[in-house]
């Protein structure tokens, strides 16, 4: 004989709460989607719907988080937070850190910290903003950390070296490069970067 239990009067059975969206993860997905599209299309041709579809969210959610398309792309065209992470190491170990950070960004986070600068020619006037941000937020900021002569030139050579690696790894998708472990690439490539940081 089975018994049926009834809840205590005034109590209701708990219901499962709907899953909550992680706001920071959602913002990151939106920014990744916008970066992806900006690397392939002119800014004027990218719609919020296209960004939303790629990010797996609704266009109104983008508006909630970023306000409008211009505000979203102002974030995409800024390198400030990427530079924070890229330069976050003591100078004597910065070459290794930068190479590893770039490669792990592409393989683990699906985003290169600086590679979107190569698509500036697609962007018309927006490309000028991208270049100016890149110069002040990445190259000039790195130069400020360097001692000795030609700091600005050396900083640009470092960034050029990293961009070459990023293009070969992420765009040209070199088969031998991608078949090599990140540790091995860091061991081989970081000394070249470090030679300009601490000559």
Coordinates of N, CA, C and O in Angstrom, one line a residue:
X1 N 0.8 -1.2 0.0 CA 0.0 0.0 0.0 C 0.9 1.2 0.0 O 1.8 1.4 0.8
X2 N 0.7 2.1 -1.0 CA 1.5 3.3 -1.1 C 0.9 4.4 -0.3 O -0.3 4.5 -0.2
X3 N 1.7 5.3 0.2 CA 1.2 6.4 0.9 C 1.6 7.7 0.1 O 2.6 7.7 -0.6
X4 N 0.7 8.6 0.1 CA 0.9 9.9 -0.6 C 1.2 10.9 0.4 O 0.5 11.1 1.4
X5 N 2.3 11.6 0.3 CA 2.6 12.7 1.2 C 2.2 14.0 0.6 O 2.3 14.2 -0.5
X6 N 1.6 14.8 1.5 CA 1.2 16.1 1.0 C 2.0 17.1 1.7 O 2.4 16.9 2.9
X7 N 2.3 18.2 1.0 CA 3.2 19.2 1.7 C 2.5 19.9 2.8 O 1.2 19.9 2.9
X8 N 3.2 20.3 3.7 CA 2.7 21.1 4.9 C 1.9 22.2 4.3 O 2.3 22.9 3.4
X9 N 0.7 22.5 4.9 CA -0.1 23.7 4.5 C 0.8 24.9 4.5 O 1.5 25.2 5.4
X10 N 0.7 25.7 3.4 CA 1.4 27.0 3.3 C 2.8 26.8 2.6 O 3.5 27.7 2.3
X11 N 3.2 25.5 2.4 CA 4.5 25.3 1.8 C 4.3 24.7 0.4 O 3.4 23.9 0.2
X12 N 5.1 25.1 -0.5 CA 4.9 24.6 -1.9 C 6.2 23.9 -2.2 O 7.3 24.2 -1.7
X13 N 6.1 22.9 -3.1 CA 7.3 22.2 -3.5 C 8.3 23.1 -4.2 O 7.8 24.0 -5.0
X14 N 9.6 23.0 -4.0 CA 10.5 23.9 -4.6 C 10.5 23.7 -6.1 O 10.4 22.6 -6.6
X15 N 10.6 24.8 -6.9 CA 10.7 24.7 -8.3 C 12.2 25.0 -8.7 O 12.8 25.8 -8.1
X16 N 12.6 24.4 -9.8 CA 13.9 24.7 -10.3 C 14.0 26.1 -10.8 O 13.1 26.5 -11.6
X17 N 15.0 26.8 -10.4 CA 15.2 28.2 -10.9 C 15.7 28.1 -12.3 O 16.5 27.2 -12.7
X18 N 15.3 29.0 -13.2 CA 15.8 29.0 -14.5 C 17.3 29.3 -14.5 O 17.8 30.0 -13.6
X19 N 18.0 28.7 -15.4 CA 19.5 28.9 -15.4 C 19.8 30.4 -15.6 O 19.2 31.1 -16.4
X20 N 20.7 30.9 -14.8 CA 21.1 32.3 -15.0 C 22.3 32.4 -15.9 O 23.2 31.6 -15.9
X21 N 22.2 33.5 -16.7 CA 23.3 33.8 -17.7 C 24.4 34.5 -16.9 O 24.1 35.4 -16.1
X22 N 25.6 34.0 -17.1 CA 26.8 34.7 -16.5 C 27.0 35.9 -17.3 O 27.5 35.9 -18.5
X23 N 26.8 37.1 -16.7 CA 26.9 38.4 -17.4 C 28.3 38.6 -18.0 O 28.5 39.0 -19.2
X24 N 29.4 38.3 -17.2 CA 30.7 38.5 -17.7 C 31.1 37.6 -18.9 O 31.7 38.0 -19.9
X25 N 30.6 36.3 -18.8 CA 30.9 35.4 -19.9 C 30.1 35.8 -21.1 O 30.6 35.7 -22.3
X26 N 28.9 36.3 -20.9 CA 28.1 36.7 -22.1 C 28.7 38.0 -22.7 O 28.8 38.0 -24.0
X27 N 29.2 38.9 -21.9 CA 29.8 40.1 -22.5 C 31.1 39.6 -23.3 O 31.4 40.2 -24.4
X28 N 31.8 38.7 -22.7 CA 33.0 38.2 -23.4 C 32.7 37.6 -24.7 O 33.4 37.7 -25.8
X29 N 31.6 36.8 -24.8 CA 31.1 36.1 -26.0 C 30.7 37.2 -27.0 O 31.0 37.0 -28.2
X30 N 30.1 38.2 -26.6 CA 29.6 39.3 -27.5 C 30.9 40.0 -28.1 O 30.9 40.2 -29.3
X31 N 31.8 40.3 -27.3 CA 33.1 40.9 -27.7 C 33.8 40.0 -28.7 O 34.3 40.5 -29.7
X32 N 33.9 38.7 -28.4 CA 34.6 37.8 -29.3 C 33.9 37.8 -30.7 O 34.5 37.8 -31.7
X33 N 32.5 37.8 -30.6 CA 31.8 37.7 -31.9 C 32.0 39.0 -32.7 O 32.2 39.0 -33.9
X34 N 32.0 40.1 -32.0 CA 32.2 41.4 -32.7 C 33.6 41.5 -33.3 O 33.8 42.0 -34.4
X35 N 34.6 41.0 -32.5 CA 36.0 41.0 -33.1 C 36.1 40.1 -34.3 O 36.7 40.4 -35.3
X36 N 35.4 38.9 -34.2 CA 35.5 38.0 -35.4 C 34.9 38.7 -36.6 O 35.5 38.6 -37.7
X37 N 33.8 39.3 -36.4 CA 33.1 40.0 -37.6 C 33.9 41.1 -38.1 O 34.0 41.4 -39.3
X38 N 34.5 41.9 -37.2 CA 35.3 43.1 -37.6 C 36.5 42.6 -38.4 O 37.0 43.4 -39.2
X39 N 37.0 41.4 -38.1 CA 38.2 40.9 -38.9 C 37.8 40.5 -40.3 O 38.7 40.3 -41.1
X40 N 36.5 40.4 -40.6 CA 36.1 39.9 -41.9 C 35.2 40.9 -42.6 O 35.0 40.6 -43.8
X41 N 34.7 41.9 -42.0 CA 33.8 42.8 -42.6 C 34.0 44.2 -42.2 O 34.6 44.5 -41.1
X42 N 33.7 45.2 -43.1 CA 33.7 46.6 -42.7 C 32.8 46.9 -41.6 O 31.7 46.3 -41.5
X43 N 33.2 47.7 -40.7 CA 32.4 48.1 -39.5 C 31.0 48.5 -39.9 O 30.0 48.1 -39.3
X44 N 30.8 49.3 -41.0 CA 29.5 49.7 -41.4 C 28.6 48.6 -41.9 O 27.4 48.7 -41.8
X45 N 29.2 47.5 -42.3 CA 28.4 46.4 -42.8 C 28.0 45.4 -41.7 O 27.2 44.4 -41.9
X46 N 28.5 45.6 -40.5 CA 28.2 44.6 -39.4 C 26.9 45.1 -38.6 O 26.9 46.2 -38.2
X47 N 25.9 44.2 -38.5 CA 24.7 44.6 -37.8 C 24.8 44.0 -36.4 O 25.5 43.0 -36.1
X48 N 24.0 44.6 -35.5 CA 23.9 44.0 -34.1 C 23.3 42.6 -34.2 O 23.7 41.7 -33.4
X49 N 22.4 42.3 -35.1 CA 21.8 41.0 -35.3 C 22.9 40.0 -35.6 O 22.9 38.9 -35.1
X50 N 23.9 40.4 -36.5 CA 24.9 39.5 -36.9 C 25.8 39.1 -35.7 O 26.2 38.0 -35.5
X51 N 26.1 40.2 -34.9 CA 26.9 39.9 -33.7 C 26.1 39.0 -32.7 O 26.7 38.1 -32.1
X52 N 24.8 39.3 -32.5 CA 24.0 38.5 -31.6 C 23.9 37.1 -32.1 O 24.1 36.2 -31.2
X53 N 23.7 36.9 -33.4 CA 23.6 35.5 -33.9 C 24.9 34.7 -33.6 O 24.9 33.6 -33.2
X54 N 26.1 35.4 -33.9 CA 27.4 34.7 -33.7 C 27.6 34.4 -32.2 O 28.2 33.4 -31.8
X55 N 27.2 35.3 -31.3 CA 27.4 35.2 -29.9 C 26.4 34.3 -29.2 O 26.6 33.9 -28.1
X56 N 25.3 34.0 -29.9 CA 24.2 33.1 -29.3 C 23.4 33.9 -28.3 O 22.9 33.3 -27.3
X57 N 23.2 35.2 -28.6 CA 22.4 36.0 -27.7 C 21.4 36.8 -28.5 O 21.4 36.7 -29.7
X58 N 20.6 37.6 -27.8 CA 19.6 38.5 -28.6 C 20.3 39.8 -28.7 O 21.1 40.3 -27.9
X59 N 19.8 40.5 -29.8 CA 20.3 41.9 -30.0 C 19.9 42.8 -28.8 O 20.8 43.6 -28.4
X60 N 18.7 42.7 -28.2 CA 18.4 43.6 -27.1 C 19.4 43.3 -25.9 O 19.7 44.3 -25.2
X61 N 19.9 42.1 -25.8 CA 20.9 41.9 -24.7 C 22.2 42.6 -24.9 O 22.8 43.2 -24.0
X62 N 22.6 42.7 -26.2 CA 23.8 43.5 -26.5 C 23.5 45.0 -26.1 O 24.4 45.6 -25.6
X63 N 22.4 45.5 -26.5 CA 22.0 46.9 -26.1 C 22.0 47.0 -24.6 O 22.5 48.1 -24.1
X64 N 21.6 46.0 -23.9 CA 21.5 46.1 -22.4 C 23.0 46.2 -21.9 O 23.2 47.0 -21.0
X65 N 23.9 45.4 -22.4 CA 25.2 45.4 -21.9 C 26.1 46.5 -22.4 O 27.0 47.0 -21.7
X66 N 25.9 46.9 -23.7 CA 26.9 47.9 -24.3 C 26.2 49.2 -24.7 O 27.0 50.1 -25.0
X67 N 24.9 49.3 -24.7 CA 24.3 50.6 -25.0 C 23.9 50.7 -26.5 O 22.7 50.9 -26.8
X68 N 24.9 50.6 -27.4 CA 24.6 50.7 -28.8 C 25.8 50.1 -29.6 O 26.8 49.7 -29.0
X69 N 25.6 50.0 -30.9 CA 26.7 49.5 -31.7 C 28.0 50.2 -31.6 O 29.1 49.6 -31.5
X70 N 27.9 51.6 -31.6 CA 29.1 52.3 -31.5 C 29.9 52.1 -30.2 O 31.1 52.0 -30.2
X71 N 29.1 52.0 -29.1 CA 29.8 51.7 -27.8 C 30.4 50.3 -27.8 O 31.5 50.1 -27.3
X72 N 29.7 49.3 -28.4 CA 30.3 48.0 -28.5 C 31.6 48.0 -29.3 O 32.6 47.4 -28.8
X73 N 31.6 48.6 -30.4 CA 32.8 48.6 -31.3 C 33.9 49.5 -30.7 O 35.1 49.3 -31.0
X74 N 33.5 50.5 -29.9 CA 34.6 51.2 -29.2 C 35.3 50.3 -28.3 O 36.6 50.4 -28.2
X75 N 34.7 49.4 -27.7 CA 35.3 48.4 -26.8 C 36.2 47.4 -27.7 O 37.3 47.1 -27.3
X76 N 35.6 47.0 -28.8 CA 36.3 46.1 -29.7 C 37.6 46.7 -30.2 O 38.6 46.1 -30.4
X77 N 37.5 48.0 -30.5 CA 38.7 48.7 -31.1 C 39.7 49.2 -30.0 O 40.7 49.8 -30.4
X78 N 39.4 48.9 -28.8 CA 40.3 49.3 -27.7 C 41.2 48.1 -27.4 O 40.7 46.9 -27.4
X79 N 42.5 48.3 -27.2 CA 43.4 47.3 -26.8 C 43.8 47.3 -25.3 O 44.7 46.6 -24.9
X80 N 43.2 48.2 -24.6 CA 43.6 48.5 -23.2 C 43.7 47.3 -22.3 O 44.7 46.9 -21.7
X81 N 42.5 46.5 -22.2 CA 42.5 45.4 -21.3 C 43.4 44.3 -21.9 O 44.0 43.5 -21.1
X82 N 43.5 44.1 -23.2 CA 44.4 43.1 -23.8 C 45.8 43.4 -23.5 O 46.6 42.6 -23.2
X83 N 46.2 44.7 -23.6 CA 47.5 45.1 -23.3 C 47.9 44.9 -21.8 O 49.0 44.5 -21.4
X84 N 46.9 45.1 -20.9 CA 47.1 44.8 -19.5 C 47.6 43.4 -19.3 O 48.6 43.2 -18.6
X85 N 46.9 42.5 -19.9 CA 47.3 41.1 -19.8 C 48.6 40.7 -20.5 O 49.4 40.0 -20.0
X86 N 48.7 41.3 -21.7 CA 49.9 41.0 -22.5 C 51.2 41.5 -21.9 O 52.2 40.8 -22.0
X87 N 51.1 42.6 -21.1 CA 52.3 43.2 -20.5 C 52.5 42.8 -19.1 O 53.4 43.4 -18.4
X88 N 51.7 41.9 -18.6 CA 51.7 41.6 -17.1 C 52.8 40.6 -16.7 O 52.5 39.5 -16.4
X89 N 54.0 41.1 -16.8 CA 55.1 40.2 -16.4 C 56.3 41.1 -16.1 O 56.4 42.2 -16.7
X90 N 57.2 40.7 -15.3 CA 58.5 41.5 -15.1 C 59.2 41.6 -16.5 O 59.2 40.7 -17.3
X91 N 59.9 42.7 -16.7 CA 60.6 42.9 -18.0 C 61.5 41.7 -18.3 O 61.6 41.4 -19.5
X92 N 62.2 41.2 -17.3 CA 63.2 40.1 -17.7 C 62.5 38.8 -18.1 O 63.2 38.0 -18.7
X93 N 61.2 38.7 -17.9 CA 60.5 37.5 -18.4 C 59.4 37.8 -19.3 O 58.6 37.0 -19.7
X94 N 59.4 39.1 -19.8 CA 58.2 39.5 -20.6 C 58.1 38.9 -22.0 O 57.1 38.6 -22.5
X95 N 59.3 38.6 -22.6 CA 59.3 37.9 -23.9 C 58.5 36.6 -23.8 O 57.7 36.3 -24.7
X96 N 58.9 35.7 -22.9 CA 58.3 34.4 -22.7 C 56.8 34.6 -22.4 O 55.9 33.9 -23.0
X97 N 56.5 35.5 -21.5 CA 55.1 35.8 -21.2 C 54.2 36.2 -22.4 O 53.1 35.7 -22.6
X98 N 54.8 37.1 -23.2 CA 54.0 37.6 -24.3 C 53.8 36.5 -25.4 O 52.6 36.4 -25.9
X99 N 54.8 35.7 -25.7 CA 54.6 34.7 -26.6 C 53.6 33.6 -26.1 O 52.7 33.2 -26.8
X100 N 53.7 33.2 -24.9 CA 52.8 32.3 -24.3 C 51.4 32.8 -24.3 O 50.4 32.2 -24.6
X101 N 51.2 34.1 -23.8 CA 49.9 34.7 -23.7 C 49.2 34.7 -25.1 O 48.0 34.4 -25.2
X102 N 50.0 35.1 -26.1 CA 49.4 35.2 -27.5 C 48.9 33.8 -27.9 O 47.8 33.7 -28.4
X103 N 49.8 32.8 -27.8 CA 49.4 31.4 -28.3 C 48.3 30.8 -27.4 O 47.4 30.2 -28.0
X104 N 48.3 31.0 -26.1 CA 47.2 30.5 -25.3 C 45.9 31.3 -25.6 O 44.8 30.7 -25.5
X105 N 46.0 32.5 -25.9 CA 44.8 33.3 -26.3 C 44.2 32.7 -27.5 O 42.9 32.5 -27.5
X106 N 45.0 32.3 -28.5 CA 44.4 31.7 -29.7 C 43.9 30.3 -29.5 O 42.8 30.0 -30.0
X107 N 44.6 29.5 -28.7 CA 44.2 28.1 -28.6 C 43.1 27.9 -27.5 O 42.3 27.1 -27.7
X108 N 43.2 28.7 -26.4 CA 42.3 28.4 -25.3 C 41.1 29.4 -25.2 O 40.1 29.1 -24.7
X109 N 41.4 30.7 -25.6 CA 40.3 31.7 -25.4 C 39.7 32.1 -26.7 O 38.8 32.9 -26.8
X110 N 40.3 31.6 -27.8 CA 39.8 32.0 -29.2 C 40.0 33.4 -29.5 O 39.2 34.0 -30.3
X111 N 40.9 34.1 -28.9 CA 41.2 35.5 -29.2 C 42.6 35.9 -29.1 O 43.2 35.5 -28.1
X112 N 43.2 36.5 -30.1 CA 44.5 37.0 -30.0 C 44.5 38.4 -29.5 O 43.6 39.2 -29.9
X113 N 45.4 38.8 -28.6 CA 45.3 40.1 -27.9 C 45.5 41.3 -28.9 O 45.1 42.4 -28.6
X114 N 46.3 41.1 -30.0 CA 46.6 42.2 -30.8 C 46.4 42.0 -32.3 O 46.4 42.9 -33.1
X115 N 46.0 40.8 -32.7 CA 46.0 40.5 -34.1 C 45.0 41.3 -34.9 O 45.1 41.5 -36.1
X116 N 43.9 41.8 -34.3 CA 42.9 42.5 -35.1 C 43.4 43.8 -35.7 O 42.8 44.3 -36.6
X117 N 44.6 44.3 -35.3 CA 45.1 45.4 -35.9 C 45.4 45.2 -37.4 O 45.4 46.1 -38.2
X118 N 45.7 43.9 -37.8 CA 46.0 43.7 -39.2 C 44.8 43.9 -40.1 O 44.9 44.0 -41.3
X119 N 43.6 44.0 -39.5 CA 42.4 44.2 -40.4 C 42.0 45.7 -40.4 O 41.0 46.0 -41.0
X120 N 42.8 46.6 -39.9 CA 42.5 48.0 -39.9 C 42.2 48.5 -41.3 O 41.4 49.3 -41.5
X121 N 43.0 48.0 -42.4 CA 42.7 48.6 -43.7 C 41.2 48.3 -44.2 O 40.8 49.0 -45.1
X122 N 40.6 47.3 -43.6 CA 39.2 47.1 -44.0 C 38.2 48.1 -43.5 O 37.1 48.2 -43.9
X123 N 38.7 48.9 -42.5 CA 37.7 49.6 -41.7 C 37.5 51.1 -42.0 O 36.8 51.8 -41.3
X124 N 38.2 51.6 -43.0 CA 38.0 53.0 -43.3 C 38.4 53.9 -42.2 O 39.5 53.8 -41.5
X125 N 37.5 54.9 -41.8 CA 37.8 55.8 -40.7 C 37.9 55.1 -39.4 O 38.7 55.5 -38.5
X126 N 37.2 54.0 -39.2 CA 37.3 53.2 -38.0 C 38.7 52.6 -37.9 O 39.2 52.4 -36.8
X127 N 39.3 52.3 -39.0 CA 40.7 51.8 -39.0 C 41.6 52.7 -38.4 O 42.6 52.3 -37.8
X128 N 41.4 54.0 -38.7 CA 42.3 55.1 -38.1 C 42.2 55.0 -36.5 O 43.2 55.2 -35.8
X129 N 41.0 54.8 -36.0 CA 40.8 54.7 -34.6 C 41.5 53.5 -34.1 O 42.2 53.5 -33.0
X130 N 41.4 52.4 -34.8 CA 42.0 51.1 -34.4 C 43.6 51.3 -34.3 O 44.2 50.9 -33.4
X131 N 44.1 52.0 -35.4 CA 45.6 52.2 -35.4 C 46.0 53.1 -34.2 O 47.1 52.9 -33.6
X132 N 45.3 54.2 -34.0 CA 45.6 55.1 -32.9 C 45.6 54.4 -31.6 O 46.5 54.6 -30.8
X133 N 44.6 53.6 -31.3 CA 44.5 52.9 -30.1 C 45.6 51.9 -29.9 O 46.2 51.8 -28.9
X134 N 45.9 51.2 -31.0 CA 47.0 50.2 -31.0 C 48.3 50.9 -30.6 O 49.1 50.4 -29.8
X135 N 48.6 52.0 -31.3 CA 49.8 52.8 -31.0 C 50.0 53.2 -29.6 O 51.0 52.9 -29.0
X136 N 48.9 53.8 -29.1 CA 49.1 54.4 -27.7 C 48.9 53.3 -26.6 O 49.6 53.3 -25.6
X137 N 48.0 52.3 -26.9 CA 47.7 51.3 -25.8 C 48.7 50.1 -25.8 O 48.8 49.4 -24.8
X138 N 49.3 49.8 -27.0 CA 50.2 48.7 -27.0 C 51.7 49.1 -27.2 O 52.5 49.0 -26.3
X139 N 52.0 49.7 -28.4 CA 53.4 50.0 -28.7 C 54.0 51.0 -27.8 O 55.1 50.8 -27.3
X140 N 53.3 52.2 -27.7 CA 53.8 53.2 -26.8 C 53.9 52.8 -25.4 O 54.9 53.2 -24.6
X141 N 52.9 52.1 -24.9 CA 52.9 51.6 -23.5 C 54.1 50.7 -23.3 O 54.7 50.7 -22.2
X142 N 54.4 49.8 -24.2 CA 55.5 48.9 -24.1 C 56.8 49.7 -24.1 O 57.7 49.5 -23.2
X143 N 56.9 50.7 -25.0 CA 58.1 51.5 -25.0 C 58.4 52.2 -23.7 O 59.6 52.3 -23.3
X144 N 57.4 52.6 -23.0 CA 57.6 53.3 -21.7 C 58.2 52.4 -20.7 O 58.9 52.9 -19.7
X145 N 58.1 51.1 -20.9 CA 58.8 50.2 -19.9 C 60.2 49.9 -20.2 O 60.9 49.2 -19.4
X146 N 60.7 50.2 -21.4 CA 62.0 49.8 -21.9 C 63.0 50.8 -21.5 O 62.8 52.0 -21.7
X147 N 64.2 50.4 -21.0 CA 65.3 51.2 -20.8 C 66.2 51.2 -22.0 O 66.2 50.3 -22.8
X148 N 67.1 52.2 -22.0 CA 68.1 52.2 -23.1 C 67.7 52.9 -24.3 O 66.6 53.4 -24.4
X149 N 68.6 52.9 -25.4 CA 68.3 53.7 -26.6 C 67.2 53.0 -27.4 O 67.0 51.8 -27.4
X150 N 66.6 53.8 -28.3 CA 65.6 53.4 -29.3 C 64.5 52.6 -28.7 O 64.0 51.6 -29.3
X151 N 64.0 53.0 -27.6 CA 62.9 52.2 -26.9 C 61.7 52.1 -27.8 O 61.0 51.0 -27.9
X152 N 61.3 53.2 -28.5 CA 60.1 53.1 -29.3 C 60.3 52.2 -30.5 O 59.4 51.4 -30.8
X153 N 61.4 52.2 -31.1 CA 61.7 51.3 -32.2 C 61.7 49.8 -31.7 O 61.1 48.9 -32.4
X154 N 62.4 49.6 -30.6 CA 62.4 48.2 -30.1 C 61.1 47.7 -29.7 O 60.7 46.5 -30.0
X155 N 60.2 48.6 -29.2 CA 58.8 48.2 -28.8 C 58.1 47.8 -30.1 O 57.4 46.8 -30.1
X156 N 58.3 48.6 -31.2 CA 57.6 48.2 -32.4 C 58.1 47.0 -33.0 O 57.3 46.2 -33.6
X157 N 59.4 46.7 -32.9 CA 60.0 45.4 -33.4 C 59.4 44.2 -32.6 O 59.1 43.2 -33.2
X158 N 59.3 44.4 -31.3 CA 58.7 43.3 -30.5 C 57.2 43.1 -30.9 O 56.8 41.9 -31.2
X159 N 56.4 44.1 -31.1 CA 55.1 43.9 -31.5 C 55.0 43.3 -32.9 O 54.2 42.5 -33.2
X160 N 55.9 43.7 -33.8 CA 55.9 43.2 -35.1 C 56.2 41.7 -35.1 O 55.6 40.9 -35.8
X161 N 57.1 41.3 -34.2 CA 57.5 39.9 -34.1 C 56.3 39.1 -33.6 O 56.0 38.0 -34.1
X162 N 55.6 39.6 -32.6 CA 54.4 38.9 -32.1 C 53.3 38.9 -33.1 O 52.6 37.8 -33.3
X163 N 53.1 39.9 -33.9 CA 52.1 39.9 -35.0 C 52.4 38.9 -36.0 O 51.5 38.2 -36.5
X164 N 53.7 38.7 -36.4 CA 54.1 37.7 -37.3 C 53.7 36.3 -36.8 O 53.2 35.5 -37.6
X165 N 54.0 36.0 -35.6 CA 53.6 34.8 -35.0 C 52.1 34.6 -35.0 O 51.6 33.5 -35.3
X166 N 51.4 35.6 -34.6 CA 49.9 35.5 -34.6 C 49.3 35.2 -35.9 O 48.4 34.4 -36.1
X167 N 49.9 35.9 -36.9 CA 49.4 35.7 -38.3 C 49.7 34.3 -38.8 O 48.8 33.6 -39.3
X168 N 50.9 33.8 -38.5 CA 51.3 32.5 -39.0 C 50.5 31.4 -38.3 O 50.1 30.4 -38.8
X169 N 50.3 31.6 -37.0 CA 49.6 30.6 -36.2 C 48.0 30.7 -36.4 O 47.4 29.6 -36.6
X170 N 47.5 31.9 -36.4 CA 46.0 32.0 -36.4 C 45.4 32.2 -37.7 O 44.2 31.8 -37.9
X171 N 46.1 32.8 -38.7 CA 45.5 33.1 -40.0 C 46.0 32.2 -41.1 O 45.2 31.5 -41.7
X172 N 47.3 32.1 -41.2 CA 47.9 31.2 -42.2 C 47.8 29.7 -41.7 O 47.8 28.8 -42.5
X173 N 47.7 29.6 -40.4 CA 47.5 28.3 -39.7 C 48.6 27.3 -40.2 O 48.3 26.2 -40.7
X174 N 49.9 27.7 -40.0 CA 51.0 26.9 -40.4 C 50.9 25.5 -39.7 O 50.8 25.4 -38.5
X175 N 51.0 24.5 -40.5 CA 50.7 23.1 -40.0 C 51.8 22.7 -39.1 O 51.5 22.1 -38.0
X176 N 53.0 23.0 -39.4 CA 54.1 22.5 -38.5 C 54.1 23.3 -37.2 O 54.3 22.8 -36.1
X177 N 53.8 24.6 -37.3 CA 53.7 25.5 -36.1 C 52.6 25.0 -35.2 O 52.8 24.9 -34.0
X178 N 51.4 24.7 -35.8 CA 50.3 24.3 -35.0 C 50.4 22.9 -34.4 O 49.8 22.5 -33.5
X179 N 51.3 22.1 -35.0 CA 51.6 20.8 -34.5 C 52.6 20.8 -33.4 O 52.9 19.7 -32.8
X180 N 53.2 21.9 -33.1 CA 54.3 22.0 -32.1 C 53.6 22.5 -30.8 O 52.7 23.3 -30.8
X181 N 54.1 22.0 -29.7 CA 53.6 22.4 -28.4 C 53.9 23.9 -28.1 O 54.9 24.4 -28.6
X182 N 53.0 24.5 -27.4 CA 53.2 25.9 -27.0 C 54.5 26.0 -26.2 O 55.3 27.0 -26.5
X183 N 54.9 25.1 -25.4 CA 56.1 25.2 -24.6 C 57.3 25.2 -25.6 O 58.3 26.0 -25.4
X184 N 57.3 24.4 -26.6 CA 58.4 24.4 -27.6 C 58.5 25.7 -28.3 O 59.6 26.2 -28.5
X185 N 57.3 26.2 -28.8 CA 57.4 27.5 -29.5 C 57.9 28.6 -28.6 O 58.7 29.4 -29.0
X186 N 57.5 28.6 -27.4 CA 57.9 29.6 -26.4 C 59.5 29.5 -26.3 O 60.2 30.6 -26.3
X187 N 60.0 28.3 -26.1 CA 61.4 28.2 -26.0 C 62.2 28.7 -27.2 O 63.3 29.3 -27.1
X188 N 61.6 28.5 -28.4 CA 62.3 28.8 -29.6 C 62.1 30.3 -29.9 O 63.0 31.0 -30.5
X189 N 61.0 30.9 -29.6 CA 60.6 32.2 -30.1 C 60.8 33.3 -29.1 O 61.1 34.4 -29.5
X190 N 60.6 33.0 -27.9 CA 60.7 34.1 -26.8 C 62.1 34.7 -26.8 O 62.1 36.0 -26.6
X191 N 63.2 34.1 -27.0 CA 64.5 34.8 -27.0 C 64.6 35.9 -28.1 O 65.2 36.9 -27.8
X192 N 63.9 35.7 -29.2 CA 63.9 36.7 -30.3 C 63.2 38.0 -29.8 O 63.6 39.1 -29.9
X193 N 62.1 37.7 -29.1 CA 61.3 38.8 -28.5 C 62.1 39.5 -27.4 O 62.2 40.7 -27.4
X194 N 62.6 38.7 -26.5 CA 63.4 39.3 -25.4 C 64.6 40.0 -25.8 O 65.0 41.0 -25.1
X195 N 65.2 39.7 -26.9 CA 66.4 40.4 -27.3 C 66.2 41.9 -27.6 O 67.1 42.7 -27.6
X196 N 64.9 42.3 -27.9 CA 64.6 43.7 -28.1 C 64.1 44.3 -26.8 O 64.2 45.5 -26.7
X197 N 63.6 43.5 -25.9 CA 63.2 44.1 -24.6 C 64.3 44.4 -23.7 O 64.4 45.5 -23.0
X198 N 65.3 43.5 -23.6 CA 66.5 43.7 -22.8 C 67.7 43.4 -23.6 O 68.3 42.3 -23.4
X199 N 68.1 44.3 -24.5 CA 69.3 44.0 -25.4 C 70.6 44.0 -24.6 O 70.7 44.5 -23.6

